Amino acid sequence: MLATQSGLPLVPAPYATLGATLGIGEQEVIDRLQAMQERGVIRRIGAVPNHYALGWRANGMTVWDVDDDVVDALGLRIGALPFVSHCYRRPRHLPSWRYNLFAMVHARTHEDALPLIDAIRARLGDACRGHDVLWSTRILKKTGLRWPGTTPSDKTP
């Protein structure tokens, strides 16, 4: 796991490259990562794109006030939309913060994002009592979990 905490190598065969560094085969790397996913040690393996570099400058975290009795089911429906990169439930902090469902959308412009937000609103139906959009104003550095006292050069998967 430590060998992957800074990301996979950006090469055509990343698991083979990682295996060569660790002295194991490509399939063993894949098997170990899959076993860690199955045990819940890691949640997923995926790309983390820089949306701004791709031309997607209207990045908005939509926040929704939905009925607590159906928030989980609605979150699954919203998270399955092709234009939602991530969706999750968060606790309310009343009276100042009433929103409990969050869904991130990305578009080239705010005008392009508005129909996406409207589509989420329509899918939520009567369970939605209000919403807002928190537009990104700058890029934050995205990194995964780092084990204390380790460096990216540590070689243990």
PDB file of C-alpha atoms in Angstrom:
ATOM      1  CA  MET A   1       0.000   0.000   0.000  1.00  0.00           C
ATOM      2  CA  LEU A   2       2.828   2.407   0.770  1.00  0.00           C
ATOM      3  CA  ALA A   3       4.203   2.040  -2.744  1.00  0.00           C
ATOM      4  CA  THR A   4       0.905   3.311  -4.171  1.00  0.00           C
ATOM      5  CA  GLN A   5       0.059   6.129  -1.761  1.00  0.00           C
ATOM      6  CA  SER A   6       1.441   8.754  -4.138  1.00  0.00           C
ATOM      7  CA  GLY A   7      -0.407   7.211  -7.063  1.00  0.00           C
ATOM      8  CA  LEU A   8       0.284   4.627  -9.708  1.00  0.00           C
ATOM      9  CA  PRO A   9       3.043   5.211 -12.245  1.00  0.00           C
ATOM     10  CA  LEU A  10       1.762   6.984 -15.368  1.00  0.00           C
ATOM     11  CA  VAL A  11       2.915   4.294 -17.792  1.00  0.00           C
ATOM     12  CA  PRO A  12       1.079   1.834 -20.090  1.00  0.00           C
ATOM     13  CA  ALA A  13       1.430  -1.046 -17.572  1.00  0.00           C
ATOM     14  CA  PRO A  14       1.428   0.533 -14.095  1.00  0.00           C
ATOM     15  CA  TYR A  15       0.910  -2.711 -12.172  1.00  0.00           C
ATOM     16  CA  ALA A  16       3.818  -4.394 -13.969  1.00  0.00           C
ATOM     17  CA  THR A  17       6.044  -1.366 -13.302  1.00  0.00           C
ATOM     18  CA  LEU A  18       5.048  -1.350  -9.640  1.00  0.00           C
ATOM     19  CA  GLY A  19       5.652  -5.105  -9.426  1.00  0.00           C
ATOM     20  CA  ALA A  20       9.126  -4.746 -10.942  1.00  0.00           C
ATOM     21  CA  THR A  21       9.966  -2.127  -8.310  1.00  0.00           C
ATOM     22  CA  LEU A  22       8.716  -4.414  -5.546  1.00  0.00           C
ATOM     23  CA  GLY A  23      10.188  -7.633  -6.924  1.00  0.00           C
ATOM     24  CA  ILE A  24       6.804  -9.290  -7.539  1.00  0.00           C
ATOM     25  CA  GLY A  25       4.714  -9.992 -10.624  1.00  0.00           C
ATOM     26  CA  GLU A  26       2.039  -7.786 -12.130  1.00  0.00           C
ATOM     27  CA  GLN A  27      -0.761 -10.213 -11.207  1.00  0.00           C
ATOM     28  CA  GLU A  28       0.387 -10.337  -7.582  1.00  0.00           C
ATOM     29  CA  VAL A  29       0.201  -6.537  -7.397  1.00  0.00           C
ATOM     30  CA  ILE A  30      -3.330  -6.657  -8.818  1.00  0.00           C
ATOM     31  CA  ASP A  31      -4.338  -9.470  -6.442  1.00  0.00           C
ATOM     32  CA  ARG A  32      -2.971  -7.626  -3.396  1.00  0.00           C
ATOM     33  CA  LEU A  33      -4.732  -4.387  -4.303  1.00  0.00           C
ATOM     34  CA  GLN A  34      -7.978  -6.253  -4.945  1.00  0.00           C
ATOM     35  CA  ALA A  35      -7.690  -8.029  -1.567  1.00  0.00           C
ATOM     36  CA  MET A  36      -7.153  -4.666   0.155  1.00  0.00           C
ATOM     37  CA  GLN A  37     -10.283  -3.321  -1.545  1.00  0.00           C
ATOM     38  CA  GLU A  38     -12.290  -6.350  -0.461  1.00  0.00           C
ATOM     39  CA  ARG A  39     -11.107  -5.894   3.149  1.00  0.00           C
ATOM     40  CA  GLY A  40     -11.967  -2.179   3.042  1.00  0.00           C
ATOM     41  CA  VAL A  41      -8.347  -1.098   3.518  1.00  0.00           C
ATOM     42  CA  ILE A  42      -8.635   0.954   0.329  1.00  0.00           C
ATOM     43  CA  ARG A  43     -11.893   2.139  -1.171  1.00  0.00           C
ATOM     44  CA  ARG A  44     -11.059   2.581  -4.810  1.00  0.00           C
ATOM     45  CA  ILE A  45      -8.425   3.053  -7.437  1.00  0.00           C
ATOM     46  CA  GLY A  46      -9.173   5.866  -9.840  1.00  0.00           C
ATOM     47  CA  ALA A  47      -7.894   8.866 -11.704  1.00  0.00           C
ATOM     48  CA  VAL A  48      -8.038  12.297 -10.064  1.00  0.00           C
ATOM     49  CA  PRO A  49      -8.169  14.717 -12.983  1.00  0.00           C
ATOM     50  CA  ASN A  50      -7.387  18.400 -12.821  1.00  0.00           C
ATOM     51  CA  HIS A  51     -10.751  19.670 -14.067  1.00  0.00           C
ATOM     52  CA  TYR A  52      -9.394  23.157 -14.736  1.00  0.00           C
ATOM     53  CA  ALA A  53      -6.655  21.774 -17.011  1.00  0.00           C
ATOM     54  CA  LEU A  54      -9.350  19.856 -18.920  1.00  0.00           C
ATOM     55  CA  GLY A  55     -11.318  23.074 -19.492  1.00  0.00           C
ATOM     56  CA  TRP A  56     -13.984  22.360 -16.856  1.00  0.00           C
ATOM     57  CA  ARG A  57     -13.961  25.672 -14.995  1.00  0.00           C
ATOM     58  CA  ALA A  58     -17.465  25.600 -13.496  1.00  0.00           C
ATOM     59  CA  ASN A  59     -17.016  23.117 -10.677  1.00  0.00           C
ATOM     60  CA  GLY A  60     -19.817  23.256  -8.169  1.00  0.00           C
ATOM     61  CA  MET A  61     -20.612  21.322  -5.044  1.00  0.00           C
ATOM     62  CA  THR A  62     -24.387  21.213  -5.047  1.00  0.00           C
ATOM     63  CA  VAL A  63     -25.826  20.965  -1.558  1.00  0.00           C
ATOM     64  CA  TRP A  64     -29.349  19.744  -0.955  1.00  0.00           C
ATOM     65  CA  ASP A  65     -31.793  19.758   1.945  1.00  0.00           C
ATOM     66  CA  VAL A  66     -33.648  16.481   1.520  1.00  0.00           C
ATOM     67  CA  ASP A  67     -35.829  14.377   3.759  1.00  0.00           C
ATOM     68  CA  ASP A  68     -33.592  12.301   6.059  1.00  0.00           C
ATOM     69  CA  ASP A  69     -35.826   9.257   5.568  1.00  0.00           C
ATOM     70  CA  VAL A  70     -34.905   9.041   1.873  1.00  0.00           C
ATOM     71  CA  VAL A  71     -31.473  10.717   1.680  1.00  0.00           C
ATOM     72  CA  ASP A  72     -29.557   7.438   1.254  1.00  0.00           C
ATOM     73  CA  ALA A  73     -31.760   6.187  -1.579  1.00  0.00           C
ATOM     74  CA  LEU A  74     -31.689   9.570  -3.272  1.00  0.00           C
ATOM     75  CA  GLY A  75     -27.920   9.778  -2.869  1.00  0.00           C
ATOM     76  CA  LEU A  76     -27.564   6.501  -4.763  1.00  0.00           C
ATOM     77  CA  ARG A  77     -29.731   7.862  -7.587  1.00  0.00           C
ATOM     78  CA  ILE A  78     -27.849  11.167  -7.776  1.00  0.00           C
ATOM     79  CA  GLY A  79     -24.433   9.529  -7.513  1.00  0.00           C
ATOM     80  CA  ALA A  80     -25.284   7.340 -10.511  1.00  0.00           C
ATOM     81  CA  LEU A  81     -25.782  10.331 -12.793  1.00  0.00           C
ATOM     82  CA  PRO A  82     -22.993  10.489 -15.379  1.00  0.00           C
ATOM     83  CA  PHE A  83     -22.202  14.142 -14.668  1.00  0.00           C
ATOM     84  CA  VAL A  84     -21.869  13.736 -10.875  1.00  0.00           C
ATOM     85  CA  SER A  85     -18.277  12.952  -9.908  1.00  0.00           C
ATOM     86  CA  HIS A  86     -19.053  12.235  -6.264  1.00  0.00           C
ATOM     87  CA  CYS A  87     -22.062  12.291  -4.005  1.00  0.00           C
ATOM     88  CA  TYR A  88     -22.344  11.806  -0.275  1.00  0.00           C
ATOM     89  CA  ARG A  89     -24.402  12.441   2.835  1.00  0.00           C
ATOM     90  CA  ARG A  90     -23.224  14.902   5.497  1.00  0.00           C
ATOM     91  CA  PRO A  91     -24.737  15.874   8.828  1.00  0.00           C
ATOM     92  CA  ARG A  92     -26.779  19.018   9.116  1.00  0.00           C
ATOM     93  CA  HIS A  93     -25.565  21.794  11.425  1.00  0.00           C
ATOM     94  CA  LEU A  94     -28.780  23.567  12.303  1.00  0.00           C
ATOM     95  CA  PRO A  95     -29.743  26.300  12.315  1.00  0.00           C
ATOM     96  CA  SER A  96     -26.987  27.644  10.052  1.00  0.00           C
ATOM     97  CA  TRP A  97     -26.478  24.663   7.704  1.00  0.00           C
ATOM     98  CA  ARG A  98     -29.515  22.636   6.685  1.00  0.00           C
ATOM     99  CA  TYR A  99     -28.010  20.636   3.805  1.00  0.00           C
ATOM    100  CA  ASN A 100     -27.463  16.886   4.108  1.00  0.00           C
ATOM    101  CA  LEU A 101     -26.792  15.683   0.544  1.00  0.00           C
ATOM    102  CA  PHE A 102     -23.792  16.832  -1.501  1.00  0.00           C
ATOM    103  CA  ALA A 103     -23.161  16.203  -5.222  1.00  0.00           C
ATOM    104  CA  MET A 104     -20.233  17.559  -7.251  1.00  0.00           C
ATOM    105  CA  VAL A 105     -20.812  18.632 -10.856  1.00  0.00           C
ATOM    106  CA  HIS A 106     -18.293  19.849 -13.429  1.00  0.00           C
ATOM    107  CA  ALA A 107     -18.957  21.867 -16.577  1.00  0.00           C
ATOM    108  CA  ARG A 108     -17.124  24.232 -18.872  1.00  0.00           C
ATOM    109  CA  THR A 109     -19.224  27.247 -17.806  1.00  0.00           C
ATOM    110  CA  HIS A 110     -21.758  28.085 -15.125  1.00  0.00           C
ATOM    111  CA  GLU A 111     -24.390  28.252 -17.869  1.00  0.00           C
ATOM    112  CA  ASP A 112     -23.503  24.677 -18.888  1.00  0.00           C
ATOM    113  CA  ALA A 113     -23.752  23.537 -15.271  1.00  0.00           C
ATOM    114  CA  LEU A 114     -27.234  24.930 -14.630  1.00  0.00           C
ATOM    115  CA  PRO A 115     -29.121  22.222 -16.600  1.00  0.00           C
ATOM    116  CA  LEU A 116     -27.148  19.575 -14.710  1.00  0.00           C
ATOM    117  CA  ILE A 117     -28.185  21.102 -11.398  1.00  0.00           C
ATOM    118  CA  ASP A 118     -31.782  21.291 -12.645  1.00  0.00           C
ATOM    119  CA  ALA A 119     -31.615  17.587 -13.525  1.00  0.00           C
ATOM    120  CA  ILE A 120     -30.533  16.761  -9.972  1.00  0.00           C
ATOM    121  CA  ARG A 121     -33.355  18.906  -8.608  1.00  0.00           C
ATOM    122  CA  ALA A 122     -35.876  17.104 -10.806  1.00  0.00           C
ATOM    123  CA  ARG A 123     -34.590  13.692  -9.713  1.00  0.00           C
ATOM    124  CA  LEU A 124     -34.931  14.663  -6.028  1.00  0.00           C
ATOM    125  CA  GLY A 125     -38.575  15.616  -6.537  1.00  0.00           C
ATOM    126  CA  ASP A 126     -40.711  16.515  -3.530  1.00  0.00           C
ATOM    127  CA  ALA A 127     -38.064  15.261  -1.088  1.00  0.00           C
ATOM    128  CA  CYS A 128     -35.995  18.381  -1.841  1.00  0.00           C
ATOM    129  CA  ARG A 129     -36.688  21.355   0.407  1.00  0.00           C
ATOM    130  CA  GLY A 130     -33.892  23.599  -0.859  1.00  0.00           C
ATOM    131  CA  HIS A 131     -30.427  23.722  -2.345  1.00  0.00           C
ATOM    132  CA  ASP A 132     -27.412  25.866  -3.078  1.00  0.00           C
ATOM    133  CA  VAL A 133     -24.240  25.609  -5.160  1.00  0.00           C
ATOM    134  CA  LEU A 134     -20.767  26.200  -3.755  1.00  0.00           C
ATOM    135  CA  TRP A 135     -18.696  27.123  -6.812  1.00  0.00           C
ATOM    136  CA  SER A 136     -14.979  26.357  -6.743  1.00  0.00           C
ATOM    137  CA  THR A 137     -12.827  29.455  -6.887  1.00  0.00           C
ATOM    138  CA  ARG A 138      -9.417  27.784  -6.797  1.00  0.00           C
ATOM    139  CA  ILE A 139      -7.792  24.371  -7.102  1.00  0.00           C
ATOM    140  CA  LEU A 140      -7.036  22.542  -3.885  1.00  0.00           C
ATOM    141  CA  LYS A 141      -4.266  19.976  -3.786  1.00  0.00           C
ATOM    142  CA  LYS A 142      -5.820  16.520  -3.807  1.00  0.00           C
ATOM    143  CA  THR A 143      -3.955  13.740  -2.078  1.00  0.00           C
ATOM    144  CA  GLY A 144      -4.912  10.457  -0.530  1.00  0.00           C
ATOM    145  CA  LEU A 145      -4.133   9.184   2.923  1.00  0.00           C
ATOM    146  CA  ARG A 146      -0.460   9.311   3.883  1.00  0.00           C
ATOM    147  CA  TRP A 147       0.786   6.912   6.548  1.00  0.00           C
ATOM    148  CA  PRO A 148       2.728   8.787   9.259  1.00  0.00           C
ATOM    149  CA  GLY A 149       6.494   8.434   9.006  1.00  0.00           C
ATOM    150  CA  THR A 150       6.428   7.166   5.433  1.00  0.00           C
ATOM    151  CA  THR A 151       7.648   8.591   2.180  1.00  0.00           C
ATOM    152  CA  PRO A 152       6.545   7.861  -1.376  1.00  0.00           C
ATOM    153  CA  SER A 153       9.798   5.923  -1.878  1.00  0.00           C
ATOM    154  CA  ASP A 154       8.788   3.219   0.615  1.00  0.00           C
ATOM    155  CA  LYS A 155       8.338   0.018  -1.377  1.00  0.00           C
ATOM    156  CA  THR A 156       5.806  -2.111   0.511  1.00  0.00           C
ATOM    157  CA  PRO A 157       2.403  -2.458  -1.210  1.00  0.00           C
TER     158      PRO A 157
END
